[in-house]
Coordinates of C-alpha atoms in Angstrom, one line a residue:
Chain A
M9 CA 117.7 110.7 105.5
E10 CA 114.7 112.0 103.7
I11 CA 115.3 113.8 100.3
T12 CA 113.9 117.3 100.1
R13 CA 113.5 118.9 96.7
L14 CA 114.7 122.5 96.8
P15 CA 114.5 125.2 94.1
L16 CA 118.0 126.3 93.0
S17 CA 117.1 129.9 94.0
R18 CA 117.1 128.8 97.6
L19 CA 120.6 127.4 97.6
E20 CA 123.8 129.3 98.0
P21 CA 127.3 128.1 97.3
N22 CA 129.5 127.9 100.4
K23 CA 131.4 131.2 100.2
G24 CA 132.3 131.1 103.9
Q25 CA 129.1 132.8 105.0
I26 CA 128.7 130.4 108.0
E27 CA 130.8 131.6 110.9
G28 CA 133.6 129.1 111.5
L29 CA 133.2 127.2 108.3
P30 CA 135.7 128.1 105.6
Q31 CA 134.6 128.5 102.0
N32 CA 134.4 125.4 99.7
P33 CA 138.0 124.4 98.9
R34 CA 137.1 123.0 95.5
T35 CA 137.7 124.7 92.2
W36 CA 136.6 123.8 88.7
T37 CA 136.5 125.1 85.1
Q38 CA 133.6 125.8 82.7
T39 CA 134.5 122.5 81.0
D40 CA 134.0 120.6 84.3
I41 CA 130.6 122.3 84.7
D42 CA 129.7 121.2 81.1
K43 CA 130.9 117.7 81.6
L44 CA 129.0 117.3 84.9
A45 CA 125.9 118.9 83.4
A46 CA 125.9 116.2 80.7
S47 CA 126.6 113.5 83.2
L48 CA 123.7 114.5 85.4
I49 CA 121.3 114.3 82.5
E50 CA 122.8 110.9 81.5
T51 CA 122.5 109.4 85.0
P52 CA 119.9 111.2 87.0
E53 CA 119.6 108.1 89.3
L54 CA 123.0 108.9 90.8
F55 CA 121.9 112.5 91.7
E56 CA 118.9 111.0 93.5
A57 CA 121.2 108.6 95.4
R58 CA 123.7 111.4 96.1
P59 CA 121.7 114.5 96.9
I60 CA 123.2 117.9 97.5
I61 CA 123.9 118.3 101.3
V62 CA 122.8 121.7 102.7
V63 CA 122.3 123.4 106.0
P64 CA 119.9 126.3 106.6
T65 CA 121.5 129.8 106.9
S66 CA 119.4 130.7 109.9
N67 CA 116.0 130.0 111.6
E68 CA 114.2 132.7 109.8
S69 CA 115.7 132.6 106.3
N70 CA 114.6 130.1 103.7
K71 CA 118.0 129.9 102.2
Y72 CA 120.4 127.0 102.4
V73 CA 124.2 126.8 102.2
I74 CA 125.7 123.9 100.1
L75 CA 128.1 121.7 102.1
G76 CA 128.4 118.9 99.5
G77 CA 127.6 119.5 95.9
N78 CA 128.7 123.0 95.0
L79 CA 129.7 121.8 91.5
R80 CA 126.5 119.9 91.0
Y81 CA 124.6 123.1 91.9
A82 CA 126.6 125.0 89.2
A83 CA 125.9 122.1 86.7
S84 CA 122.2 122.0 87.6
K85 CA 122.0 125.8 86.9
K86 CA 123.4 125.2 83.5
N87 CA 120.8 122.5 82.9
D88 CA 118.0 124.9 84.0
A89 CA 116.9 122.4 86.6
R90 CA 113.9 123.7 88.5
N91 CA 114.7 121.9 91.7
V92 CA 117.3 119.5 93.0
P93 CA 117.4 116.6 95.5
C94 CA 118.8 117.8 98.8
Y95 CA 119.5 116.5 102.3
V96 CA 118.9 119.2 104.8
L97 CA 121.1 119.0 107.9
P98 CA 119.8 120.5 111.2
L99 CA 120.7 124.1 111.9
N100 CA 122.6 123.1 115.1
T101 CA 125.0 120.7 113.2
P102 CA 128.4 121.4 114.9
I103 CA 131.0 123.2 112.8
E104 CA 133.5 120.4 113.1
K105 CA 131.0 118.0 111.6
M106 CA 130.3 120.4 108.8
K107 CA 134.0 120.6 108.1
E108 CA 134.3 116.8 108.0
I109 CA 131.3 116.5 105.6
V110 CA 132.6 119.3 103.2
L111 CA 136.1 117.7 102.9
K112 CA 135.3 114.0 103.1
D113 CA 132.4 114.2 100.6
N114 CA 135.1 115.2 98.1
S115 CA 137.8 112.9 99.1
S116 CA 138.3 109.2 98.2
F117 CA 140.4 106.3 99.1
G118 CA 141.7 103.6 96.8
D119 CA 142.6 103.8 93.1
W120 CA 141.3 102.8 89.8
N121 CA 142.3 99.3 88.7
E122 CA 143.3 100.5 85.2
M123 CA 143.5 96.9 83.9
L124 CA 139.8 96.3 84.7
L125 CA 138.8 99.7 83.4
A126 CA 140.6 99.1 80.1
E127 CA 139.2 95.6 79.7
D128 CA 135.7 95.6 81.1
W129 CA 134.5 99.3 81.0
K130 CA 135.4 100.2 77.4
D131 CA 132.0 101.8 76.8
I132 CA 132.6 104.5 79.5
N133 CA 133.6 107.9 78.3
F134 CA 136.5 108.3 80.7
E135 CA 137.4 111.8 79.5
Q136 CA 133.9 113.0 80.2
L137 CA 134.5 112.0 83.8
N138 CA 138.1 113.3 84.1
I139 CA 139.4 109.7 84.5
Y140 CA 142.8 109.6 83.0
F141 CA 145.1 106.6 82.7
S142 CA 148.7 106.6 83.8
D143 CA 151.5 106.3 81.4
K144 CA 150.7 103.5 78.9
N145 CA 154.2 102.2 79.1
F146 CA 153.4 101.0 82.7
D147 CA 149.9 99.8 81.8
T148 CA 150.0 96.1 82.8
S149 CA 146.6 95.5 81.3
K150 CA 147.7 95.1 77.8
E151 CA 149.9 92.6 76.2
I152 CA 152.8 94.2 74.4
D153 CA 153.8 92.9 71.0
P154 CA 157.5 92.3 71.3
N155 CA 157.9 92.9 67.6
E156 CA 156.5 96.3 67.8
F157 CA 158.0 97.2 71.1
S158 CA 161.6 96.4 71.1
Q159 CA 162.8 98.6 73.9
D160 CA 162.8 97.8 77.6
I161 CA 159.8 98.7 79.7
T162 CA 160.0 100.2 83.1
L163 CA 157.5 98.9 85.5
R164 CA 157.1 101.6 88.1
L165 CA 155.6 100.4 91.4
K166 CA 154.5 102.6 94.2
F167 CA 154.3 100.9 97.6
H168 CA 152.9 102.4 100.8
E169 CA 155.1 102.2 103.8
P170 CA 156.1 99.9 105.5
Y171 CA 155.7 97.6 102.5
G172 CA 158.0 99.7 100.3
S173 CA 161.0 99.5 102.7
I174 CA 160.4 95.8 103.4
L175 CA 160.2 94.9 99.8
K176 CA 163.3 96.9 99.0
A177 CA 165.1 94.9 101.6
V178 CA 163.6 91.6 100.5
M179 CA 164.1 92.1 96.8
G180 CA 167.7 93.2 97.3
E181 CA 170.0 94.8 94.8
D182 CA 168.4 93.1 91.8
P183 CA 164.6 93.5 92.2
K184 CA 164.0 92.3 88.7
Q185 CA 165.8 88.9 89.3
S186 CA 164.0 88.6 92.6
L187 CA 160.6 89.2 91.0
L188 CA 161.2 86.8 88.1
Q189 CA 162.4 84.1 90.4
A190 CA 159.4 84.6 92.7
L191 CA 157.2 84.1 89.7
S192 CA 159.3 81.2 88.5
Y193 CA 160.1 82.8 85.2
E194 CA 162.1 80.5 83.0
T195 CA 164.6 82.2 80.9
K196 CA 164.4 81.0 77.3
Chain B
M67 CA 114.8 104.1 95.2
K68 CA 114.3 102.5 98.6
Q69 CA 116.5 103.0 101.6
N70 CA 116.8 100.3 104.3
D71 CA 119.0 98.8 106.9
I72 CA 120.5 95.6 105.5
K73 CA 122.5 92.9 107.4
L74 CA 126.1 92.9 106.2
A75 CA 126.0 89.1 106.0
L76 CA 123.6 89.6 103.1
I77 CA 125.7 92.1 101.1
D78 CA 128.4 90.9 98.7
A79 CA 131.2 93.0 97.0
N80 CA 130.7 93.4 93.3
E81 CA 132.8 90.6 91.9
G82 CA 131.1 90.4 88.5
Q83 CA 128.4 88.1 89.7
I84 CA 125.7 90.1 87.8
E85 CA 125.6 89.2 84.1
G86 CA 126.6 92.3 82.1
L87 CA 128.0 94.2 85.1
P88 CA 131.8 93.9 85.4
Q89 CA 133.5 93.6 88.8
N90 CA 134.3 96.7 90.8
P91 CA 137.2 98.4 89.0
R92 CA 138.6 99.9 92.2
T93 CA 141.6 98.7 94.2
W94 CA 143.0 99.6 97.6
T95 CA 145.8 98.8 99.9
I96 CA 145.5 97.5 103.5
R97 CA 146.8 100.9 104.7
E98 CA 144.2 102.8 102.8
L99 CA 141.5 100.5 104.2
A100 CA 142.8 101.3 107.7
K101 CA 142.6 105.0 107.0
L102 CA 139.0 104.6 105.8
K103 CA 138.1 102.7 108.9
A104 CA 139.4 105.5 111.1
S105 CA 137.6 108.1 109.0
I106 CA 134.3 106.2 109.2
S107 CA 134.7 106.0 113.1
E108 CA 135.2 109.7 113.1
T109 CA 132.4 110.6 110.7
P110 CA 129.8 107.8 110.7
E111 CA 127.2 110.3 109.6
L112 CA 128.7 110.3 106.1
L113 CA 127.6 106.7 105.6
T114 CA 124.0 107.9 106.1
L115 CA 124.4 110.9 103.8
R116 CA 126.3 108.8 101.1
P117 CA 124.9 105.3 101.7
I118 CA 126.3 102.2 100.0
I119 CA 124.2 101.5 96.9
V120 CA 123.1 97.9 96.4
I121 CA 120.9 95.9 94.1
K122 CA 119.1 92.6 94.9
H123 CA 120.6 89.6 93.2
K124 CA 119.6 85.9 93.8
G125 CA 118.2 86.6 97.3
R126 CA 121.3 88.6 98.4
Y127 CA 122.6 92.1 97.7
V128 CA 125.5 93.2 95.5
A129 CA 127.3 96.5 96.2
I130 CA 127.1 98.9 93.2
A131 CA 128.8 101.8 95.0
G132 CA 130.8 101.7 98.3
N133 CA 132.6 98.4 97.9
M134 CA 135.6 99.8 99.9
R135 CA 133.3 101.1 102.6
L136 CA 131.6 97.7 102.7
A137 CA 135.0 96.0 103.3
A138 CA 135.8 98.6 106.0
I139 CA 132.6 98.3 108.0
K140 CA 132.7 94.4 107.7
E141 CA 136.1 94.6 109.3
M142 CA 134.9 97.0 111.9
G143 CA 132.3 94.4 113.0
W144 CA 129.2 96.3 112.0
Q145 CA 126.2 94.0 111.8
S146 CA 124.1 96.1 109.4
V147 CA 124.2 99.3 107.4
N148 CA 121.7 101.7 105.8
C149 CA 121.7 101.2 102.0
I150 CA 120.1 102.6 99.0
I151 CA 118.4 99.7 97.1
M152 CA 118.2 100.2 93.4
P153 CA 115.1 98.7 91.8
S154 CA 115.7 95.3 90.1
S155 CA 114.4 96.9 86.9
T156 CA 117.4 99.4 86.8
P157 CA 118.9 99.1 83.3
L158 CA 122.5 97.7 83.2
P159 CA 124.0 100.8 81.5
T160 CA 122.6 102.9 84.4
L161 CA 124.2 100.5 86.9
R162 CA 127.5 100.6 85.0
N163 CA 127.5 104.4 84.9
M164 CA 126.8 104.5 88.7
V165 CA 129.7 102.3 89.5
I166 CA 132.1 104.5 87.6
K167 CA 130.6 107.9 88.3
D168 CA 130.3 107.4 92.0
N169 CA 134.1 107.1 92.1
S170 CA 135.0 109.9 89.6
R171 CA 135.1 113.5 90.5
L172 CA 135.2 116.6 88.4
G173 CA 136.9 119.8 89.7
S174 CA 140.0 119.8 91.9
W175 CA 141.2 120.9 95.3
D176 CA 142.0 124.6 95.7
E177 CA 145.2 123.9 97.4
D178 CA 145.8 127.5 98.5
L179 CA 142.3 127.6 100.2
L180 CA 142.9 124.2 101.8
K181 CA 146.3 125.4 103.2
N182 CA 145.2 128.8 104.3
E183 CA 141.7 128.3 105.5
W184 CA 141.3 124.6 106.2
D185 CA 144.3 124.2 108.5
D186 CA 144.9 121.2 110.8
I187 CA 143.4 118.8 108.4
P188 CA 145.2 115.4 108.1
Y189 CA 144.9 115.3 104.3
S190 CA 146.1 111.8 103.7
D191 CA 144.1 110.3 106.6
W192 CA 141.0 111.9 105.1
G193 CA 141.7 110.7 101.6
I194 CA 142.5 114.1 100.3
D195 CA 144.9 113.8 97.5
V196 CA 147.2 116.8 97.9
A197 CA 150.8 117.1 99.1
E198 CA 151.1 117.1 102.9
P199 CA 152.6 120.3 104.3
E200 CA 156.3 120.0 104.9
P201 CA 156.9 119.0 108.5
E202 CA 158.3 121.9 110.4
V203 CA 162.0 121.4 111.2
P204 CA 162.9 122.6 114.7
P205 CA 165.5 125.4 114.6
G206 CA 169.0 124.2 114.8
D207 CA 168.2 120.7 113.7
G208 CA 169.2 120.5 110.1
S209 CA 169.4 116.7 110.1
A210 CA 165.7 115.9 110.0
T211 CA 164.7 113.7 107.0
P212 CA 161.4 114.3 105.3
I213 CA 158.8 111.7 106.0
N214 CA 157.9 109.7 102.8
D215 CA 154.7 107.8 102.7
T216 CA 155.4 105.7 99.6
V217 CA 158.5 104.0 98.2
T218 CA 158.9 103.5 94.4
I219 CA 160.5 100.4 93.0
E220 CA 161.4 100.4 89.4
I221 CA 161.9 97.2 87.4
I222 CA 163.2 97.3 83.9
L223 CA 161.9 94.5 81.8
T224 CA 162.1 93.3 78.2
P225 CA 158.7 93.1 76.4
D226 CA 158.6 89.3 76.9
E227 CA 159.4 89.6 80.6
F228 CA 156.9 92.4 80.9
N229 CA 154.1 90.3 79.4
F230 CA 155.0 87.3 81.6
V231 CA 155.1 89.4 84.7
S232 CA 151.9 91.3 84.1
T233 CA 149.9 88.2 83.3
A234 CA 151.3 86.4 86.3
L235 CA 150.7 89.3 88.7
R236 CA 147.1 89.8 87.4
K237 CA 146.3 86.2 88.5
I238 CA 147.3 87.1 92.1
A239 CA 145.6 90.5 92.5
P240 CA 144.1 93.3 90.5
S241 CA 146.9 95.8 91.1
P242 CA 150.5 94.9 90.5
E243 CA 151.5 96.4 93.9
D244 CA 149.0 94.3 95.8
A245 CA 150.0 91.2 93.8
I246 CA 153.7 91.7 94.8
I247 CA 152.8 92.3 98.4
K248 CA 150.9 89.0 98.4
L249 CA 153.6 87.2 96.4
Y250 CA 156.2 88.1 99.0
D251 CA 153.9 87.1 101.8
L252 CA 153.8 90.5 103.5

């Protein structure tokens, strides 16, 4: 789809002004706006690759409602951007499609591989991007110094079904023994 | 930035083959991939609005953003896909930022709005990370058990065992869960 550059004054956040389309179900803080504003300045290329998705309010008006990118709109305002890259959807886009776009543009599948993040992506300012690591005790990316760390460590594993139930059955009453055996751990 | 249809046979996942660009730090389960496949079938338009981003490398293409979607549409039997092609001159720090930032998200779901105004949305099938609404229990049936999507297994290890296990699992798969699923041949 072709990118259209639109002045911010012609964009409107999705407040529920389109009949049948509920308002944007995302929420953010001023800190989020500040972080994204800085991020947009740092990596403008990504904004060009991921334009704001808008739909015209009506045939006559020259205003557009934001389906995807309400927070980027707020951050661009903070940056005093004159215009922003947009994809303009046709006025006759079905409401059901608009709903899918609003929600799915904000959702994601999969997880961070924290081991790789910690090892290979050290230069990234994770906090700036609201990327937080889970409890360090469970972080399998780091070797633990047994001299410093004398207590036992709980490895907490979350499995989707049906894997979880199958594994519980296969690993039996002593999952630790089962796992160590499967990995042929030799007790010293 | 160019945009073009590219044959899937020419696009590779980011496995770290570009010097200075580490492999894709995302991981997913087979179940999540199945959900993404269903979601793409339902809303293929989103792949046009948020295309996979690639860069040319040794006559082929490497996926900078959209590695999971690439895996999904390969399994779905797609032959080609519309991609954004980053110029070869794109600096490495920019590519690195794009890999991470395309997967990070500021702000959060307004769960009240979702529940009150966006009803009938299958949150987990759409990759929306909020608690599913409690399934309604038919009156008179107090025996219904809640449906649980995940099972937690806790293993208590000494530091030595922990180091052994984490190193061994990492050789099998990036996430310990995926490694164990493979280890037990599931």
